[in-house]
mmCIF file of C-alpha atoms in Angstrom:
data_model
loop_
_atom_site.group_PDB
_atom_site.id
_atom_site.type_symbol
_atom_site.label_atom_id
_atom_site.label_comp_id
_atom_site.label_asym_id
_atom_site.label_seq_id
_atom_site.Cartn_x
_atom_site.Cartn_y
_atom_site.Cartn_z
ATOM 1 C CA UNK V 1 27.368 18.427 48.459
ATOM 2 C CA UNK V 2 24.235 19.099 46.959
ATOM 3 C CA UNK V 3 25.832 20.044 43.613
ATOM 4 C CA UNK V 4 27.080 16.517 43.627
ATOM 5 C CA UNK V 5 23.283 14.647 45.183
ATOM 6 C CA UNK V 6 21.201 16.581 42.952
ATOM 7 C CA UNK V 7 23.923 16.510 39.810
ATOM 8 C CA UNK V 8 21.499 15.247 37.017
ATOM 9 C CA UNK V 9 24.453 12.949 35.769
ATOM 10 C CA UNK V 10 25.665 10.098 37.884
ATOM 11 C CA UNK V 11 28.307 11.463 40.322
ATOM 12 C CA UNK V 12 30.968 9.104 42.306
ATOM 13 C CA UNK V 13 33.632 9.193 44.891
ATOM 14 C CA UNK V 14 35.566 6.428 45.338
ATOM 15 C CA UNK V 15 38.955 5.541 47.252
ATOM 16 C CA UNK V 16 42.330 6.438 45.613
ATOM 17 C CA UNK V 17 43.712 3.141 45.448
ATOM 18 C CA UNK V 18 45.611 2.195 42.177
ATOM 19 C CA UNK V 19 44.334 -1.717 41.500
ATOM 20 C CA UNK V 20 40.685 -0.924 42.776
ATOM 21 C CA UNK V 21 38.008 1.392 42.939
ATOM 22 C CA UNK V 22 35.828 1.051 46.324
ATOM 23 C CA UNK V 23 33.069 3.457 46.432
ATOM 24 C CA UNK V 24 33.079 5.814 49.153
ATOM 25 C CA UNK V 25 29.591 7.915 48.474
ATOM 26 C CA UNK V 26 27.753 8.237 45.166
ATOM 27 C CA UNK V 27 24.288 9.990 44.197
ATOM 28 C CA UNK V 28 21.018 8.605 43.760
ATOM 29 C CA UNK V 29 21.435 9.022 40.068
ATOM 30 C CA UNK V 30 24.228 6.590 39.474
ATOM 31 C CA UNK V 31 22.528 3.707 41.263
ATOM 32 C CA UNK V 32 19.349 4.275 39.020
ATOM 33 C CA UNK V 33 22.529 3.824 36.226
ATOM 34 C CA UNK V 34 23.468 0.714 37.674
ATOM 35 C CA UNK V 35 19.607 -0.563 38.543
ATOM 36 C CA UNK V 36 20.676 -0.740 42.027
ATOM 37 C CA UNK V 37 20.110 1.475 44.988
ATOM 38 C CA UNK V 38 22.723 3.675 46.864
ATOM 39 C CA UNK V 39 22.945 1.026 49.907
ATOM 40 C CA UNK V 40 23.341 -1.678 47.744
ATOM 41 C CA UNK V 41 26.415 -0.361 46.185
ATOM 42 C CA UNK V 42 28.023 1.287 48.961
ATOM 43 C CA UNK V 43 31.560 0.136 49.702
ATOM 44 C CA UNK V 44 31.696 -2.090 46.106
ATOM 45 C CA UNK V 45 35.122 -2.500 44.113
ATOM 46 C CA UNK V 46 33.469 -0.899 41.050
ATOM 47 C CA UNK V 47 36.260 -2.925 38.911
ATOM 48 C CA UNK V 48 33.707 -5.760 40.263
ATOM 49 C CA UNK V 49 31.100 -4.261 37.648
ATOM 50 C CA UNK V 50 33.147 -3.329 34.677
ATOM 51 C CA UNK V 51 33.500 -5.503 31.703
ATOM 52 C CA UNK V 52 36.570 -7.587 31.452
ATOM 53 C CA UNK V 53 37.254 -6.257 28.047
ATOM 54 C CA UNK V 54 37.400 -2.540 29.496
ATOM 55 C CA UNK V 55 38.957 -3.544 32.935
ATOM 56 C CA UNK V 56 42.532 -3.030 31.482
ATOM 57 C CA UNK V 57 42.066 0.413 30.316
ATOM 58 C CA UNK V 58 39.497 1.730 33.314
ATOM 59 C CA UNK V 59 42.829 0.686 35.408
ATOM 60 C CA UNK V 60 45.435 2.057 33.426
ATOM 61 C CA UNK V 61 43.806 5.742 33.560
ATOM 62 C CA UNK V 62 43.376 5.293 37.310
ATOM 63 C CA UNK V 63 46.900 4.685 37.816
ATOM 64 C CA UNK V 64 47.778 7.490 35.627
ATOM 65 C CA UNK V 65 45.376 10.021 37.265
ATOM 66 C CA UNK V 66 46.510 9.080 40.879
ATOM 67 C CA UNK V 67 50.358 9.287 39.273
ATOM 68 C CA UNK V 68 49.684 12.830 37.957
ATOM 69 C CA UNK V 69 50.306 12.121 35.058
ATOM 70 C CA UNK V 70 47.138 13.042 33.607
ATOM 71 C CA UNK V 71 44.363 15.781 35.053
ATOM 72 C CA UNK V 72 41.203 14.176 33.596
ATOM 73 C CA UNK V 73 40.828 10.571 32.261
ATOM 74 C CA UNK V 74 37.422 10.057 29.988
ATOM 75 C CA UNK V 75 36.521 6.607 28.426
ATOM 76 C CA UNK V 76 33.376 4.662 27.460
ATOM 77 C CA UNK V 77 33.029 1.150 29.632
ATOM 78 C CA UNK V 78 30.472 -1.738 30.095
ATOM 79 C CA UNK V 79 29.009 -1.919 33.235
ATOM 80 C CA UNK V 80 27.615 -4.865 33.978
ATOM 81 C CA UNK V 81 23.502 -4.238 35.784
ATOM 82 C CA UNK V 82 21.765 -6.759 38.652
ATOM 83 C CA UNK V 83 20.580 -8.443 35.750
ATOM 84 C CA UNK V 84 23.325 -9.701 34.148
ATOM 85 C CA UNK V 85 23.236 -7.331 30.930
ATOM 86 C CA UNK V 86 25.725 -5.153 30.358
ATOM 87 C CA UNK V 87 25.693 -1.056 29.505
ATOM 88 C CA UNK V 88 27.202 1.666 27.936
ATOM 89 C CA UNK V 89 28.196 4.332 30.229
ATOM 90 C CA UNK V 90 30.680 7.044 29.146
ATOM 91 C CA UNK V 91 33.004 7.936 32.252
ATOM 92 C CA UNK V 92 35.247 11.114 32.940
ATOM 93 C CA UNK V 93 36.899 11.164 35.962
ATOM 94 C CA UNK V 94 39.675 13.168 37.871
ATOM 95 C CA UNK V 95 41.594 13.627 41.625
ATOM 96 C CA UNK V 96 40.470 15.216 44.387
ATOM 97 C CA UNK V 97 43.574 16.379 45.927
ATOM 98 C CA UNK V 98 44.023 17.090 49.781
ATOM 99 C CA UNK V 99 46.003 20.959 50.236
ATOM 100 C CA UNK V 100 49.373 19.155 50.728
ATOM 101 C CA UNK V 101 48.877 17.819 46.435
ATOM 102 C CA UNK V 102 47.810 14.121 48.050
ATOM 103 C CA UNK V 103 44.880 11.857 46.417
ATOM 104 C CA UNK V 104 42.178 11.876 48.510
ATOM 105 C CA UNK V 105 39.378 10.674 46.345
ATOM 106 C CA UNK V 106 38.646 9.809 43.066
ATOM 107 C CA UNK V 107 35.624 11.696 41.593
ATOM 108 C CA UNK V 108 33.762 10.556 38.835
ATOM 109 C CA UNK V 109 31.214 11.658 36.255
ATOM 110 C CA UNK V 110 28.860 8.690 34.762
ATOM 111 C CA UNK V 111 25.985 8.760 32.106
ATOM 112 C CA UNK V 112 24.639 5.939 30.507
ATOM 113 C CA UNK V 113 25.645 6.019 26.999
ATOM 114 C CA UNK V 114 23.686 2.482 25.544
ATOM 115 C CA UNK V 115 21.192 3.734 23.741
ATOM 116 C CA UNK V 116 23.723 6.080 21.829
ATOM 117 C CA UNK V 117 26.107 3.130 21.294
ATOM 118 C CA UNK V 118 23.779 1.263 19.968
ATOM 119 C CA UNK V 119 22.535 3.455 17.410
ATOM 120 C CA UNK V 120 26.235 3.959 16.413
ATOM 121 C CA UNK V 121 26.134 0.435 15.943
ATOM 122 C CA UNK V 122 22.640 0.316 14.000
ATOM 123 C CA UNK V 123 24.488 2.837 11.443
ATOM 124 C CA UNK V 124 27.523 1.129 10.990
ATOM 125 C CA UNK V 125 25.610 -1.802 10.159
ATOM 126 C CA UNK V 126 23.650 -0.152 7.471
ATOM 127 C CA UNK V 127 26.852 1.512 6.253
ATOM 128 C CA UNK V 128 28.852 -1.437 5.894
ATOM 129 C CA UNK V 129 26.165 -4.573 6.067
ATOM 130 C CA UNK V 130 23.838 -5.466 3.619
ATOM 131 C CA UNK V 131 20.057 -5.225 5.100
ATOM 132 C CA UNK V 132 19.199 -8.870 3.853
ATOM 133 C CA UNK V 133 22.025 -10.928 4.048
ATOM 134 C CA UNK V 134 24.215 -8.791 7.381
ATOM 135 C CA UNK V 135 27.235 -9.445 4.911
ATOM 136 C CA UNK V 136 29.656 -7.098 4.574
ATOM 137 C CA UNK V 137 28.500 -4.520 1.168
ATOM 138 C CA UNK V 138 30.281 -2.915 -2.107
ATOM 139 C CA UNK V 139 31.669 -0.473 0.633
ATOM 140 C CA UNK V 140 32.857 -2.588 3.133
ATOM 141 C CA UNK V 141 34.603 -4.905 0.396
ATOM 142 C CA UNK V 142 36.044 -2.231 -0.910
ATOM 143 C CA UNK V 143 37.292 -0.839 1.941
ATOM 144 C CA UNK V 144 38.649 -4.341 3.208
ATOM 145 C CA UNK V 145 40.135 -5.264 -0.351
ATOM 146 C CA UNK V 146 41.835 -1.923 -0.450
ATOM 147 C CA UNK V 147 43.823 -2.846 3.083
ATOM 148 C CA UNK V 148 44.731 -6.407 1.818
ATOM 149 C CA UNK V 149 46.251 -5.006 -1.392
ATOM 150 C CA UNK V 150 47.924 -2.504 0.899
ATOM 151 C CA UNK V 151 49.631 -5.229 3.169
ATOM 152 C CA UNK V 152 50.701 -7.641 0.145
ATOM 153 C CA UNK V 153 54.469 -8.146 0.050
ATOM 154 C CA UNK V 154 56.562 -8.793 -2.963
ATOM 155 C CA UNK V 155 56.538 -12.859 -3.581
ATOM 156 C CA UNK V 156 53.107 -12.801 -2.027
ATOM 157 C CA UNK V 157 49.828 -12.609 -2.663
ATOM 158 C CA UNK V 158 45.933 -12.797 -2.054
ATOM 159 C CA UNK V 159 42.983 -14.814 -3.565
ATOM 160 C CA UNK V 160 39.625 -13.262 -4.881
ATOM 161 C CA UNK V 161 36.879 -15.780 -4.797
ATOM 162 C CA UNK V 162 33.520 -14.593 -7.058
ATOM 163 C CA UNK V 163 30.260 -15.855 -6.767
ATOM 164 C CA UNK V 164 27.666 -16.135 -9.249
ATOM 165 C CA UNK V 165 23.831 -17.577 -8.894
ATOM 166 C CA UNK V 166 23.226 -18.942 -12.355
ATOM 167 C CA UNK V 167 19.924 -17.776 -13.739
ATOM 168 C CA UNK V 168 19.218 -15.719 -10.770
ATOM 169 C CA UNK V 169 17.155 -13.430 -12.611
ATOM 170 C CA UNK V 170 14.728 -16.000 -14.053
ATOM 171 C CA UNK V 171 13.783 -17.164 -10.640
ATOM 172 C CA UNK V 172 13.625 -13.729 -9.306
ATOM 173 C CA UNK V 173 11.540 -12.639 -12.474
ATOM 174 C CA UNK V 174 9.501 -15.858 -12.117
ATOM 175 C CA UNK V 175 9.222 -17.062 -8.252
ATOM 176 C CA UNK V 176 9.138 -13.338 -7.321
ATOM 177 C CA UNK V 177 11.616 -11.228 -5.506
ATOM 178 C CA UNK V 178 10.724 -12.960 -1.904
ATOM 179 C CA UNK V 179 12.120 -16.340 -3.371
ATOM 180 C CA UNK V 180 14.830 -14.365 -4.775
ATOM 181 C CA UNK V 181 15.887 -12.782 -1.789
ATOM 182 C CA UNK V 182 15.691 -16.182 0.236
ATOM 183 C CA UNK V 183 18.174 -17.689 -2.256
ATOM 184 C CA UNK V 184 20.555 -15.051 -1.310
ATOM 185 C CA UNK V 185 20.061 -15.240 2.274
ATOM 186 C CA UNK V 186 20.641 -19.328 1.633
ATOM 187 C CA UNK V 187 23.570 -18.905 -0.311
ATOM 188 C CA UNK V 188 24.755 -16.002 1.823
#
């Protein structure tokens, strides 16, 4: 018990139901996860604060941990806070089995994974975006022009539109590179 209270990860219990997940006792430091406080989430349907986009998938590894068809089940969800915004929170969770091999609970592991997911994000922008216009670079064309070709079937094919500012240079030379980049963000 006080492995799981003073765990310095968020720590759940919840009932073994297959189509929800009502929690039965959890530790101070998943509340502070959620923004909420331990009475305030005591006897929720979780599935209530989980993104509808991950719903599907949170559900699916329930059913297949309480089936035994799986020993552990870890996935990243959205979690949805009092204020309406949503957060990152990886989750790895597994059965707590009675001596007779029954589900009694379901115990979970949380952390809140935002600020990780959205530096992922930050650098797959940079990889793939350009930093003045957001549109996709040399890379990312490449990368998407290379998975077209791949798909084209015989009798078929695909169009390749190009672009070109006429005497770009000239006002970028002579307005300055601030009015140059503005005409790309225009035309972008």
């Amino acid at each position: 018990r006080a492995a799981f209270d003073h765990a310095p990860t968020g720590m759940v219990l919840t009932d073994v139901s297959a189509e929800r997940a009502v929690l039965v006792r959890c530790n101070e430091q998943y509340a502070a996860i959620l923004g909420r406080s331990v009475a305030e989430i005591a006897g929720m349907n979780l599935t209530d604060l989980t993104h509808p986009g991950d719903l599907d998938a949170v559900m699916l590894g329930r059913r297949q941990l309480l089936a035994g068809e799986i020993d552990c089940h870890d996935t990243e969800v959205r979690t949805l806070r009092p204020d309406g915004s949503w957060i990152w929170t990886s989750l790895t969770r597994s059965v707590v089995r009675d001596v007779d091999g029954h589900p009694k609970y379901m115990l979970s592991q949380v952390a809140d994974v935002t600020t990780e997911k959205e530096a992922q994000a930050r650098i797959e922008q940079l990889a793939f975006c350009d930093s003045l216009t957001s549109l996709p670079n040399r890379r990312a064309f490449v990368d998407q022009l290379e998975g077209l070709l791949n798909q084209v079937r015989p009798g078929r094919g695909i169009a390749l539109l190009f672009i070109d500012l006429d005497r770009f240079k000239e006002l970028n030379d002579g307005a300055g590179h601030e009015a140059g980049d503005a005409l790309l963000v225009a035309a972008a």
